[in-house]
Amino acid sequence: MADTTDRVSVSHIALSMALPNGLSSPHKSHRKSQSLTTTKTGLAIDLPYHKIKKVTCLGSGFVGGPTSAVMALKSDVEVTVVDISPERIAAWNSMTLPIYEPGLDSIVYAARDGITSPSGYIPGQENGLHTLGVDIMQDFRQPSLLFSTDIEKAIDEADLILVCVNTPTKSDGVGKGAGADLSFVEAATRTIARVSTRSKIIVEKSTVPCRTARSIREILSANARSGVQFDVLSNPEFLAEGTAVKDLLFPDRIIIGSMPTSSGRHAAALLAAVYSQWVPEDRIVTMNLWSAELSKLAANAMLAQRISSVNALSAICEATGANVEEVSHACGLDSRIGPGMLKAGPGFGGRQVLLNSLNVAELTSSHSCFQKDIFNIVYLSESLHLYEVADYWRNDYQKLRFTKRIISCLYHNLAGKKLAVLGFAFKKNTSDTRESPAITLVKNFVSEKAHVAIYDPKVEEEQIWKELISETEDRENLQRYVEVCKSAYTACDGADAVVVVTEWDEFSNKSSPEKLITGISGRKLDWARVAARMRKPSFVFDGRNMLDAAKLEALGFQVEAIGRAGRAQTVWA
């Protein structure tokens, strides 16, 4: 670190991570400062701990933007977020942020613009933060969050760099449809090495295959200027879109992986000291670099496994007359299993649905990286010649099965029929569409020559077209079959069927005592109005089990829900 930074005392968390082999400090957690200690081996540690003052985040997407905003608000560091897209940076500097997360706008405004009075109004304060128990009103806060396109300047001025660039699944070449495309990570790494004039800590936050940090270290070492040292850490994110702000403010754990060297542990301690300003120290966990990288993929794979299981059971439920909601509830009451991640749905994954995708649905606690992480697990297993392990994770069943059910109910023919698709985001409370099941479903409907009308309260029209257009499908041809509507009523007008793909609260017809996030209109959908404007017979396909089927049937709808037998299939013994 630069000599101009302040020398600070070592916090308990920083001290424990400076000990070799993950040994814990003998001091109690309430001992908040200690400048020198000895390990159980008797080796004295007196590393020059310096305070991190400036952090640069490379990438302003769903990970980089929220992570940087919360870090700037909750710690004493200054965070600069950079991106190659001037349009995206302009949006981050405006009052209309480029992504939607409940509560994010309030945090960005406070950290970016500062607070000029303790009673001043912060736009967006009402949009989610109160439900998290968060009060960001402070006395005269100075701005500490910047958004910029001057990437090289931000890199050179930083003490610590968060690498939050995109790592999409490869679309061609070796590993197509499974391996991660690390070209953005490599480009960012080479830029860091080229422009850095002093030593820095590089933090790998993007979702990457295990041992990617080795490649980063090699590139940095080969291209660094004389006297410049880089320490690489793995600090995987465990954010669920729709609850990202809550996940950042109150994380289950913070994982920090480092090399087992004094320099590596020193770097991990510095990052931990930043997090410990708002995260309890017992939730900050350190480990080796490779374990940290794999922990992200492993966690999502295990969660995906649970949802894959309940989705498989949903097919049995539909065939036997069982109710998957009741079955999953019964299973969740078993203390060995628990209720989390047992919600059947239409599955996730879009562009790679025919290539090793997993039939899993997203809950409020789920994550958009499930599909990509499963691809990484499959590709890693195959690379290690563990073909049986790779086969275990493959499953492309749920979305295709849901499509076939819709075709069957609509008299085995979708040609010329209008299908209203409600929801395009991969789950509610986010505008993210990456790997959304809606992408695959819409393409399946178009292949059957159906007319598809799409409505989502938070996803921009251009984003929908971006996801649907492919190398073999242009926008002009798609517009013969697909339209993006400004309201659910427009989408449903004259439709043969409504397909609920995203569980936005505004689509629900169930009564709830909780305040709902009801989309742009601020109102819940009037299903009676929808029924009056549809063709008969009118079908509703509930891909999220979020609707009260009895109420819809009273309006004349024929209702088909994931994991529940249709009326024709229900058999009572």
XYZ file of C-alpha atoms in Angstrom, residues 97-500:
404
model
C -31.035 4.045 -11.968
C -30.269 1.454 -14.671
C -31.313 -1.483 -12.478
C -34.169 -2.027 -10.078
C -33.713 -3.351 -6.550
C -35.998 -2.489 -3.617
C -34.261 0.138 -1.476
C -31.291 0.607 -3.798
C -32.265 4.077 -4.988
C -32.253 5.483 -1.439
C -28.803 4.087 -0.723
C -27.352 5.337 -3.996
C -28.781 8.836 -3.539
C -27.458 9.110 0.027
C -23.977 7.759 -0.770
C -23.660 9.514 -4.132
C -25.150 12.904 -3.333
C -24.597 13.124 0.404
C -27.040 14.310 3.057
C -27.192 18.027 3.700
C -29.525 17.977 6.697
C -30.484 15.357 9.273
C -34.156 15.765 8.430
C -33.722 16.063 4.683
C -35.848 13.918 2.382
C -34.043 11.243 0.417
C -35.906 10.237 -2.758
C -36.820 6.582 -2.760
C -36.715 6.195 1.032
C -40.210 4.757 0.921
C -39.424 2.141 -1.717
C -38.213 -0.769 0.320
C -35.672 0.325 2.941
C -38.256 0.637 5.691
C -39.172 -3.002 5.217
C -35.529 -3.898 5.866
C -35.414 -1.984 9.119
C -32.858 0.431 7.674
C -32.642 4.108 8.499
C -30.045 5.932 6.440
C -30.777 9.407 7.748
C -27.522 10.808 9.086
C -26.157 14.174 10.082
C -24.555 15.937 7.119
C -23.015 13.107 5.162
C -20.450 13.874 2.473
C -20.724 12.055 -0.891
C -18.605 8.898 -1.007
C -19.881 7.120 -4.131
C -18.813 8.145 -7.617
C -19.704 6.790 -11.051
C -17.280 7.394 -13.903
C -16.068 6.227 -17.300
C -12.458 7.239 -16.523
C -11.387 3.682 -15.852
C -7.618 4.152 -15.855
C -7.684 7.065 -13.422
C -9.923 5.179 -11.013
C -7.701 2.090 -11.159
C -4.502 4.030 -10.493
C -5.982 5.926 -7.534
C -7.466 2.855 -5.843
C -6.075 0.991 -2.862
C -8.386 -1.947 -3.548
C -10.144 -2.978 -6.773
C -13.350 -5.011 -6.968
C -13.575 -6.954 -10.242
C -17.320 -7.209 -10.972
C -17.261 -7.646 -14.733
C -19.562 -9.971 -16.647
C -18.666 -13.655 -16.973
C -21.350 -15.048 -19.318
C -21.583 -18.641 -20.432
C -19.570 -19.208 -23.600
C -21.665 -19.098 -26.759
C -19.086 -20.712 -29.036
C -15.761 -22.518 -29.074
C -14.490 -25.043 -26.545
C -16.861 -25.145 -23.593
C -19.783 -23.703 -25.567
C -22.938 -23.683 -23.475
C -21.132 -24.640 -20.263
C -17.801 -22.910 -19.678
C -17.544 -19.324 -18.460
C -16.363 -16.631 -20.861
C -13.508 -14.995 -18.949
C -12.505 -12.517 -21.653
C -13.818 -9.545 -19.644
C -11.929 -10.708 -16.548
C -8.700 -11.015 -18.508
C -9.161 -7.617 -20.173
C -9.778 -6.001 -16.782
C -6.728 -7.732 -15.305
C -4.434 -6.565 -18.094
C -5.720 -2.997 -17.749
C -5.045 -3.059 -14.005
C -1.488 -4.256 -14.572
C -0.837 -1.710 -17.303
C -1.994 1.447 -15.527
C -1.208 0.749 -11.858
C 1.739 2.729 -10.530
C 1.590 1.350 -6.978
C 0.717 -1.895 -5.214
C -2.942 -2.864 -4.873
C -5.328 -5.506 -3.649
C -7.395 -7.120 -6.418
C -10.670 -8.666 -5.308
C -12.332 -11.239 -7.531
C -16.113 -10.862 -7.087
C -17.370 -12.026 -10.477
C -18.687 -15.580 -10.604
C -15.760 -17.552 -12.000
C -14.561 -21.166 -12.264
C -12.312 -22.493 -9.533
C -8.655 -21.431 -9.884
C -9.391 -18.386 -12.030
C -7.415 -16.392 -9.467
C -4.288 -18.232 -10.577
C -4.702 -16.844 -14.093
C -5.289 -13.362 -12.680
C -2.150 -13.601 -10.544
C -0.044 -14.797 -13.474
C -1.219 -12.007 -15.790
C -0.657 -9.352 -13.134
C 2.777 -10.700 -12.253
C 3.883 -10.867 -15.903
C 2.731 -7.333 -16.725
C 3.228 -5.356 -13.503
C 5.513 -2.370 -13.408
C 8.735 -2.605 -11.440
C 8.076 -2.388 -7.709
C 4.318 -2.857 -8.035
C 2.849 -5.818 -6.154
C -0.659 -7.253 -6.441
C -2.408 -9.446 -3.911
C -5.419 -11.324 -5.281
C -8.405 -12.212 -3.091
C -11.579 -14.138 -3.813
C -14.655 -12.517 -2.257
C -17.646 -14.197 -3.938
C -21.019 -12.496 -3.816
C -24.089 -14.325 -2.555
C -26.728 -11.822 -3.609
C -30.255 -12.753 -4.551
C -31.708 -10.227 -6.949
C -34.828 -8.716 -5.482
C -33.277 -8.854 -2.010
C -29.752 -7.709 -2.911
C -29.824 -4.676 -0.617
C -30.913 -6.771 2.343
C -28.294 -9.403 1.480
C -25.580 -6.743 1.444
C -26.699 -5.047 4.648
C -27.306 -8.254 6.590
C -25.242 -11.015 4.935
C -25.276 -14.599 6.163
C -21.536 -14.676 5.639
C -18.676 -12.847 3.961
C -16.180 -15.231 2.372
C -12.632 -13.999 1.802
C -10.071 -16.280 0.198
C -6.377 -15.492 0.055
C -3.027 -17.075 -0.615
C -1.467 -18.660 2.529
C 1.267 -16.021 2.736
C 1.827 -13.085 5.046
C 1.079 -10.741 2.170
C -2.097 -12.635 1.257
C -3.370 -12.707 4.841
C -2.528 -9.028 5.170
C -4.656 -8.232 2.124
C -7.533 -10.356 3.459
C -7.324 -8.531 6.795
C -7.633 -5.162 5.093
C -10.738 -6.202 3.181
C -12.220 -7.732 6.329
C -11.642 -4.467 8.171
C -13.843 -2.686 5.612
C -16.664 -5.217 5.943
C -16.442 -5.313 9.740
C -17.706 -1.724 9.877
C -21.224 -3.093 9.375
C -20.971 -6.908 9.304
C -20.538 -8.834 12.593
C -17.052 -10.254 12.757
C -18.264 -13.808 13.334
C -19.851 -13.703 9.882
C -16.575 -12.886 8.130
C -14.966 -16.191 7.176
C -11.507 -16.641 5.693
C -10.149 -19.580 3.736
C -7.757 -20.376 0.933
C -8.219 -18.817 -2.475
C -9.487 -21.923 -4.253
C -11.983 -22.857 -1.531
C -13.496 -19.379 -1.701
C -13.926 -19.604 -5.476
C -15.559 -23.018 -5.281
C -17.812 -22.094 -2.333
C -19.974 -19.878 -4.538
C -20.515 -22.557 -7.173
C -21.061 -25.232 -4.532
C -23.651 -23.223 -2.609
C -25.727 -22.477 -5.689
C -25.418 -26.054 -6.935
C -26.764 -27.387 -3.632
C -29.644 -24.920 -3.644
C -30.409 -25.738 -7.266
C -30.453 -29.412 -6.358
C -33.303 -28.814 -3.895
C -35.405 -26.935 -6.417
C -34.646 -29.450 -9.130
C -35.988 -32.141 -6.815
C -39.257 -30.349 -6.119
C -39.700 -29.574 -9.817
C -39.307 -33.262 -10.598
C -41.918 -34.007 -7.949
C -44.239 -31.452 -9.544
C -44.521 -33.666 -12.618
C -45.575 -36.592 -10.439
C -48.087 -34.374 -8.651
C -49.680 -33.315 -11.926
C -50.013 -36.938 -13.024
C -51.434 -38.257 -9.738
C -53.620 -35.428 -8.471
C -51.276 -34.492 -5.623
C -50.594 -30.819 -4.888
C -46.907 -29.891 -5.015
C -47.449 -27.008 -2.600
C -48.808 -29.397 0.007
C -46.096 -31.961 -0.647
C -43.279 -29.416 -0.371
C -44.827 -27.993 2.807
C -44.942 -31.450 4.354
C -41.319 -32.084 3.407
C -40.249 -28.696 4.723
C -41.642 -29.497 8.171
C -38.912 -32.120 8.515
C -36.153 -30.378 10.492
C -33.529 -32.246 8.490
C -34.853 -30.709 5.270
C -36.325 -27.313 6.151
C -38.715 -25.235 4.039
C -36.273 -23.158 1.996
C -35.934 -23.512 -1.773
C -38.817 -25.966 -2.185
C -40.941 -23.892 -4.554
C -41.821 -25.476 -7.886
C -41.763 -23.243 -10.940
C -41.159 -23.042 -14.674
C -37.416 -23.510 -14.288
C -34.626 -21.105 -15.048
C -32.192 -20.742 -17.889
C -32.795 -19.207 -21.277
C -30.390 -19.301 -24.156
C -28.801 -22.585 -23.117
C -32.021 -24.498 -22.424
C -30.956 -27.274 -24.803
C -27.462 -27.412 -23.352
C -27.256 -28.912 -19.894
C -29.668 -26.483 -18.264
C -31.158 -27.276 -14.882
C -34.890 -27.229 -14.252
C -34.921 -25.011 -11.216
C -37.156 -22.144 -10.176
C -36.256 -19.062 -8.224
C -37.632 -18.158 -4.822
C -37.168 -14.846 -3.050
C -33.941 -16.313 -1.709
C -32.751 -17.610 -5.059
C -30.115 -16.317 -7.369
C -29.755 -15.478 -11.053
C -26.376 -17.230 -11.180
C -27.846 -20.693 -10.589
C -27.822 -21.596 -14.263
C -24.362 -20.206 -14.933
C -22.956 -21.840 -11.813
C -24.410 -25.205 -12.803
C -22.789 -24.817 -16.217
C -19.495 -24.107 -14.468
C -19.863 -27.196 -12.273
C -20.598 -29.331 -15.345
C -17.680 -27.891 -17.305
C -15.287 -28.170 -14.368
C -16.301 -31.806 -13.825
C -15.760 -32.658 -17.470
C -12.402 -30.868 -17.490
C -11.355 -33.054 -14.564
C -12.660 -36.160 -16.407
C -15.394 -36.603 -13.787
C -18.063 -37.401 -16.373
C -20.415 -39.134 -13.945
C -20.414 -35.990 -11.798
C -21.170 -33.822 -14.836
C -24.070 -36.054 -15.853
C -25.551 -35.786 -12.363
C -26.150 -32.048 -12.795
C -27.678 -32.172 -16.252
C -31.442 -31.708 -16.620
C -33.446 -29.833 -19.253
C -36.893 -31.038 -18.320
C -39.081 -28.394 -16.662
C -39.473 -25.618 -19.239
C -40.062 -28.080 -22.048
C -42.635 -29.911 -19.940
C -44.438 -26.647 -19.119
C -44.505 -25.732 -22.818
C -45.936 -29.125 -23.782
C -48.642 -28.790 -21.141
C -49.717 -25.430 -22.569
C -49.802 -26.827 -26.108
C -51.826 -29.838 -24.981
C -54.398 -27.743 -23.129
C -54.817 -25.436 -26.118
C -55.946 -28.355 -28.263
C -52.447 -29.250 -29.463
C -52.197 -26.123 -31.570
C -50.787 -22.649 -30.833
C -50.710 -21.348 -34.400
C -52.549 -18.052 -34.677
C -53.470 -18.014 -30.983
C -52.563 -15.165 -28.661
C -50.673 -15.914 -25.458
C -50.221 -13.173 -22.858
C -46.940 -13.654 -20.993
C -47.025 -11.848 -17.652
C -43.526 -11.232 -16.392
C -40.177 -11.352 -18.150
C -37.694 -10.795 -15.308
C -36.284 -14.018 -13.938
C -38.097 -13.323 -10.662
C -39.981 -10.500 -8.968
C -38.424 -7.361 -7.509
C -35.669 -7.184 -10.091
C -35.325 -5.970 -13.658
C -32.741 -8.640 -14.476
C -33.686 -10.917 -17.380
C -30.518 -12.978 -17.692
C -31.351 -16.675 -18.020
C -35.036 -15.951 -17.370
C -37.385 -18.868 -18.125
C -39.538 -16.378 -20.034
C -36.914 -16.232 -22.797
C -37.157 -19.930 -23.519
C -40.936 -20.061 -23.149
C -41.508 -17.153 -25.551
C -39.186 -18.706 -28.116
C -41.012 -22.012 -27.764
C -44.353 -20.273 -28.336
C -43.029 -18.419 -31.387
C -41.729 -21.680 -32.844
C -45.341 -22.894 -32.665
C -46.476 -19.765 -34.602
C -48.306 -18.268 -31.631
C -48.745 -14.523 -31.173
C -47.087 -13.548 -27.886
C -47.855 -10.375 -25.933
C -45.383 -9.655 -23.116
C -45.802 -7.404 -20.092
C -43.385 -6.832 -17.215
C -43.668 -3.894 -14.795
C -39.924 -3.309 -14.433
C -38.167 -4.629 -17.542
C -37.572 -2.129 -20.346
C -38.834 -3.042 -23.807
C -35.375 -2.869 -25.387
C -34.055 -5.353 -22.833
C -36.764 -7.825 -23.786
C -35.896 -7.539 -27.471
C -32.209 -7.903 -26.655
C -32.868 -11.219 -24.916
C -35.091 -12.576 -27.682
C -32.997 -11.612 -30.693
C -30.392 -14.216 -31.595
C -28.016 -15.029 -34.422
C -30.809 -16.868 -36.215
C -33.675 -14.507 -35.327
C -33.887 -10.824 -36.183
C -36.181 -8.239 -34.636
C -38.228 -7.652 -37.774
C -39.178 -11.314 -38.018
C -39.851 -11.580 -34.270
C -42.216 -8.615 -34.379
C -44.501 -10.649 -36.626
C -45.213 -12.836 -33.586
C -44.165 -10.851 -30.493
C -45.269 -7.541 -29.017
C -44.184 -5.832 -25.801
C -47.081 -4.154 -24.002
C -47.255 -1.244 -21.589
C -49.940 -2.852 -19.432
C -51.141 -6.301 -18.471
C -54.596 -5.477 -19.827
C -53.228 -4.707 -23.279
C -51.283 -7.964 -23.240
C -54.361 -9.973 -22.213
C -56.824 -8.279 -24.563
C -58.149 -10.934 -26.952
C -55.782 -13.597 -25.624
C -56.530 -17.302 -25.622
C -54.347 -17.870 -22.569
C -52.422 -16.021 -19.882
C -49.063 -17.490 -18.859
C -47.773 -16.167 -15.518
